[in-house]
C-alpha cells in the first residue's frame, strides 16, 4: 500500500504523461507536492520503483514510466496540489468515486450501512495510522466500516483508521485495531488524537499541552514522549471509538 505522498506523486506523473506524453520535471513534482527539496522526490520515486509502480529508463532525461496504478485509483482522478489538500487525511472527499453499493465517498459523513440494523452507520476506512514512530497516513478510501450509531454520537464527520504499532497498548489500543475518529482541529489536553506533525507525518497519541509546546505521549513505557512546538502539530481528529476483530 502507498503512503499519501507516494500516491499523490504517482497520480501526478500518470496524469502529466497522459496529457502531454512527457513526464514532469523534478521541479514540477516538488511544486505539485509542496515539498521543500528534490531529495524528497527522489525518495518517493525510489519507493515507487521498489513497489513496482514506476520504472526509470536509463540514459534518458526525465524518463519515467508508470508500470501500474493502484486498484482503487480512478483513471480520471487528479492529485492534490495545494498545501491545504496535501494536509488532509480524508482526501476521498476530493479523489473519491461511488463504490459498488452506491455510496459516494465525496460525502465523508457517516452513511447508514445497507442491510445493517437501524442504528448502524458506515464510516469510511481511509488508511493506517501509526501508534508508534510517526509514519505517513495513507490517503486512499479502502472500505466502509459498519459502526454502532451510539459510538459516534450525533454530530461531526467521522473516519476510521487501522492502527499499526504498539505504543498505545496501555490505553487499550492494539496493533491491528480499527479506531474511529471524529474530525476536529483542536483537542483538550489528555485526549487521544490523530496528530499531523510538520504537515507530513501522522500519529495516534495522547496530547498534552506544556506551555508553548505540545507533547505527544505514548501509552507504552517502551516509547518516549515527543515534544514539539505548537506550530508543528495539527490536530486532525479525536478518538471516539475502537473496533477489534478476534
Short mmCIF file of C-alpha atoms in Angstrom, two decimals:
data_model
loop_
_atom_site.label_atom_id
_atom_site.label_comp_id
_atom_site.label_asym_id
_atom_site.label_seq_id
_atom_site.Cartn_x
_atom_site.Cartn_y
_atom_site.Cartn_z
CA UNK A 1 0.00 0.00 0.00
CA UNK A 2 1.17 3.50 -0.74
CA UNK A 3 1.73 6.43 1.56
CA UNK A 4 -0.12 9.66 0.93
CA UNK A 5 2.83 11.34 -0.81
CA UNK A 6 3.64 8.26 -2.93
CA UNK A 7 0.03 8.12 -4.06
CA UNK A 8 -0.02 11.85 -4.95
CA UNK A 9 3.24 11.64 -6.87
CA UNK A 10 2.23 8.56 -8.85
CA UNK A 11 -1.07 10.15 -9.79
CA UNK A 12 0.62 13.42 -10.80
CA UNK A 13 3.14 11.62 -13.03
CA UNK A 14 0.40 9.49 -14.59
CA UNK A 15 -1.80 12.49 -15.37
CA UNK A 16 1.09 14.51 -16.85
CA UNK A 17 2.21 11.66 -19.12
CA UNK A 18 -1.35 11.04 -20.22
CA UNK A 19 -1.93 14.71 -21.04
CA UNK A 20 1.40 15.65 -22.66
CA UNK A 21 3.26 12.40 -23.27
CA UNK A 22 6.20 13.73 -21.21
CA UNK A 23 6.89 13.05 -17.52
CA UNK A 24 7.05 16.12 -15.24
CA UNK A 25 10.37 17.57 -14.16
CA UNK A 26 11.63 17.21 -10.61
CA UNK A 27 10.90 20.89 -10.01
CA UNK A 28 7.32 20.39 -11.20
CA UNK A 29 6.90 17.35 -8.96
CA UNK A 30 8.37 19.21 -5.99
CA UNK A 31 5.99 22.11 -6.52
CA UNK A 32 2.94 19.88 -7.08
CA UNK A 33 3.54 18.00 -3.81
CA UNK A 34 4.59 21.17 -1.96
CA UNK A 35 7.93 19.68 -0.88
CA UNK A 36 10.91 21.78 0.07
CA UNK A 37 13.62 19.81 -1.72
CA UNK A 38 14.14 17.49 -4.66
CA UNK A 39 15.62 14.86 -2.36
CA UNK A 40 12.12 14.08 -1.13
CA UNK A 41 11.02 13.44 -4.73
CA UNK A 42 13.99 11.12 -5.27
CA UNK A 43 13.00 9.11 -2.19
CA UNK A 44 9.37 8.86 -3.31
CA UNK A 45 10.34 7.74 -6.82
CA UNK A 46 12.70 5.12 -5.42
CA UNK A 47 9.94 3.81 -3.16
CA UNK A 48 7.50 3.64 -6.09
CA UNK A 49 10.13 1.78 -8.14
CA UNK A 50 10.66 -0.73 -5.35
CA UNK A 51 6.91 -1.33 -5.15
CA UNK A 52 6.64 -1.88 -8.90
CA UNK A 53 4.61 1.22 -9.77
CA UNK A 54 7.30 3.23 -11.61
CA UNK A 55 10.26 2.43 -13.85
CA UNK A 56 13.17 4.76 -14.59
CA UNK A 57 14.59 4.43 -18.09
CA UNK A 58 18.36 4.79 -18.09
CA UNK A 59 20.28 7.42 -20.04
CA UNK A 60 17.17 9.46 -20.77
CA UNK A 61 16.33 12.75 -19.11
CA UNK A 62 13.00 12.90 -17.24
CA UNK A 63 12.35 9.32 -18.34
CA UNK A 64 9.74 7.79 -16.06
CA UNK A 65 7.24 5.11 -16.98
CA UNK A 66 4.15 4.29 -14.95
CA UNK A 67 4.12 0.48 -14.79
CA UNK A 68 0.84 0.10 -12.94
CA UNK A 69 -1.68 2.00 -10.84
CA UNK A 70 -3.25 1.07 -7.51
CA UNK A 71 -6.50 -0.81 -7.93
CA UNK A 72 -8.52 1.97 -6.33
CA UNK A 73 -7.01 4.84 -8.34
CA UNK A 74 -9.65 6.31 -10.64
CA UNK A 75 -8.39 6.95 -14.15
CA UNK A 76 -9.78 10.46 -14.08
CA UNK A 77 -8.62 11.36 -10.57
CA UNK A 78 -6.46 14.42 -10.05
CA UNK A 79 -3.67 14.83 -7.49
CA UNK A 80 -3.84 17.15 -4.53
CA UNK A 81 -1.58 20.04 -5.47
CA UNK A 82 -2.09 22.57 -2.72
CA UNK A 83 -0.86 22.53 0.86
CA UNK A 84 -4.39 22.53 2.24
CA UNK A 85 -5.23 19.46 0.14
CA UNK A 86 -1.99 17.67 0.93
CA UNK A 87 -2.52 18.07 4.65
CA UNK A 88 -5.88 16.29 4.69
CA UNK A 89 -6.12 12.73 5.90
CA UNK A 90 -9.52 12.42 4.23
CA UNK A 91 -8.75 13.10 0.54
CA UNK A 92 -11.54 10.80 -0.62
CA UNK A 93 -13.64 13.94 -0.43
CA UNK A 94 -11.65 15.05 -3.50
CA UNK A 95 -10.48 11.81 -5.12
CA UNK A 96 -13.39 9.54 -4.25
CA UNK A 97 -15.80 7.75 -6.54
CA UNK A 98 -19.03 5.86 -5.80
CA UNK A 99 -18.46 2.35 -4.52
CA UNK A 100 -20.27 -0.76 -5.66
CA UNK A 101 -23.11 -0.17 -3.22
CA UNK A 102 -23.78 3.33 -4.46
CA UNK A 103 -22.36 5.24 -1.53
CA UNK A 104 -20.41 8.30 -2.55
CA UNK A 105 -17.07 8.93 -0.77
CA UNK A 106 -17.27 12.61 -1.65
CA UNK A 107 -19.70 12.83 1.25
CA UNK A 108 -17.49 11.97 4.17
CA UNK A 109 -20.23 11.97 6.78
CA UNK A 110 -21.05 8.52 8.17
CA UNK A 111 -23.57 6.75 5.98
CA UNK A 112 -26.12 4.17 7.09
CA UNK A 113 -25.00 0.65 6.24
CA UNK A 114 -27.31 -1.09 3.80
CA UNK A 115 -28.89 -4.14 5.39
CA UNK A 116 -27.48 -3.33 8.83
CA UNK A 117 -29.54 -2.55 11.89
CA UNK A 118 -31.28 0.80 12.26
CA UNK A 119 -28.51 2.11 14.49
CA UNK A 120 -25.54 1.08 12.31
CA UNK A 121 -23.74 3.64 10.16
CA UNK A 122 -20.92 3.30 7.64
CA UNK A 123 -17.69 5.16 8.37
CA UNK A 124 -15.02 5.35 5.64
CA UNK A 125 -11.79 3.47 6.38
CA UNK A 126 -9.14 5.71 4.81
CA UNK A 127 -5.79 4.22 5.74
CA UNK A 128 -3.40 3.29 8.53
CA UNK A 129 -2.16 5.35 11.44
CA UNK A 130 0.96 4.70 13.49
CA UNK A 131 0.72 4.10 17.21
CA UNK A 132 4.49 4.30 17.42
CA UNK A 133 7.04 6.27 15.42
CA UNK A 134 5.10 8.68 13.18
CA UNK A 135 4.51 7.49 9.62
CA UNK A 136 2.66 8.99 6.71
CA UNK A 137 -1.03 8.19 6.85
CA UNK A 138 -2.48 6.70 3.73
CA UNK A 139 -4.94 8.79 1.80
CA UNK A 140 -6.96 6.14 -0.01
CA UNK A 141 -10.53 5.19 0.76
CA UNK A 142 -10.24 1.46 1.39
CA UNK A 143 -13.63 0.30 2.60
CA UNK A 144 -16.63 1.14 4.76
CA UNK A 145 -16.69 0.11 8.41
CA UNK A 146 -20.11 -0.53 9.99
CA UNK A 147 -20.12 1.27 13.34
CA UNK A 148 -22.81 1.35 16.06
CA UNK A 149 -24.53 4.71 15.92
CA UNK A 150 -24.05 5.22 19.64
CA UNK A 151 -20.27 5.15 19.20
CA UNK A 152 -20.15 8.28 17.08
CA UNK A 153 -22.93 10.34 18.59
CA UNK A 154 -24.96 12.87 16.69
CA UNK A 155 -22.58 15.49 15.35
CA UNK A 156 -19.47 15.81 13.23
CA UNK A 157 -17.82 13.85 10.45
CA UNK A 158 -16.00 10.64 11.23
CA UNK A 159 -13.46 8.32 9.63
CA UNK A 160 -11.71 5.09 10.54
CA UNK A 161 -8.02 4.18 10.58
CA UNK A 162 -6.24 0.87 11.07
CA UNK A 163 -3.66 1.02 13.85
CA UNK A 164 -0.09 -0.14 13.34
CA UNK A 165 2.33 -0.36 16.24
CA UNK A 166 2.06 -0.93 19.97
CA UNK A 167 2.81 2.41 21.59
CA UNK A 168 -0.79 2.84 22.82
CA UNK A 169 -1.32 -0.63 24.31
CA UNK A 170 -1.76 0.67 27.86
CA UNK A 171 -4.66 2.75 26.56
CA UNK A 172 -6.24 -0.44 25.21
CA UNK A 173 -5.28 0.26 21.58
CA UNK A 174 -3.53 -2.69 19.94
CA UNK A 175 -1.79 -3.28 16.63
CA UNK A 176 -4.46 -4.15 14.05
CA UNK A 177 -7.33 -2.38 15.84
CA UNK A 178 -9.57 -0.02 13.91
CA UNK A 179 -10.03 3.36 15.57
CA UNK A 180 -13.00 5.64 14.91
CA UNK A 181 -12.00 9.29 14.70
CA UNK A 182 -14.19 12.37 14.87
CA UNK A 183 -12.82 15.15 12.70
CA UNK A 184 -11.58 18.06 14.81
CA UNK A 185 -8.87 20.70 14.63
CA UNK A 186 -8.46 21.10 18.38
CA UNK A 187 -8.44 18.90 21.45
CA UNK A 188 -8.24 19.17 25.21
CA UNK A 189 -5.09 18.11 26.98
CA UNK A 190 -5.20 14.42 27.80
CA UNK A 191 -7.32 13.42 24.80
CA UNK A 192 -6.12 10.81 22.30
CA UNK A 193 -5.84 12.41 18.88
CA UNK A 194 -4.69 11.96 15.32
CA UNK A 195 -1.84 14.48 15.17
CA UNK A 196 -0.19 15.71 11.99
CA UNK A 197 3.46 16.60 12.61
CA UNK A 198 5.26 19.07 10.33
CA UNK A 199 2.43 18.80 7.75
CA UNK A 200 3.73 15.39 6.77
CA UNK A 201 3.55 12.59 9.33
CA UNK A 202 0.50 11.41 11.25
CA UNK A 203 0.42 9.52 14.52
CA UNK A 204 -2.07 8.44 17.18
CA UNK A 205 -1.08 9.75 20.60
CA UNK A 206 -2.34 11.36 23.77
CA UNK A 207 -1.97 15.12 23.55
CA UNK A 208 -0.59 17.13 26.44
CA UNK A 209 -0.09 20.89 26.43
CA UNK A 210 3.09 22.09 28.11
CA UNK A 211 3.30 25.85 27.94
CA UNK A 212 4.02 26.81 24.33
CA UNK A 213 4.77 23.20 23.40
CA UNK A 214 2.72 20.10 22.69
CA UNK A 215 3.70 16.67 23.94
CA UNK A 216 2.55 13.59 22.04
CA UNK A 217 2.50 10.94 24.72
CA UNK A 218 2.64 7.20 24.17
CA UNK A 219 0.82 4.69 26.38
CA UNK A 220 3.71 2.25 26.49
CA UNK A 221 6.82 2.80 28.64
CA UNK A 222 9.00 1.50 25.80
CA UNK A 223 8.29 4.69 23.83
CA UNK A 224 9.41 8.19 24.73
CA UNK A 225 7.12 11.20 24.79
CA UNK A 226 7.84 13.51 21.87
CA UNK A 227 7.76 17.27 22.43
CA UNK A 228 7.06 19.72 19.61
CA UNK A 229 6.49 23.42 19.16
CA UNK A 230 2.78 24.16 18.99
CA UNK A 231 3.10 25.32 15.38
CA UNK A 232 4.43 21.89 14.33
CA UNK A 233 1.41 19.87 15.43
CA UNK A 234 -2.07 19.99 13.93
CA UNK A 235 -4.96 18.01 15.36
CA UNK A 236 -6.79 16.06 12.65
CA UNK A 237 -9.35 14.32 14.84
CA UNK A 238 -10.15 12.82 18.23
CA UNK A 239 -10.56 9.18 19.17
CA UNK A 240 -14.19 8.29 19.89
CA UNK A 241 -14.28 4.52 19.47
CA UNK A 242 -12.43 1.32 18.66
CA UNK A 243 -13.29 -1.89 16.81
CA UNK A 244 -11.34 -5.11 17.33
CA UNK A 245 -11.58 -8.39 15.46
CA UNK A 246 -10.63 -11.65 17.17
#
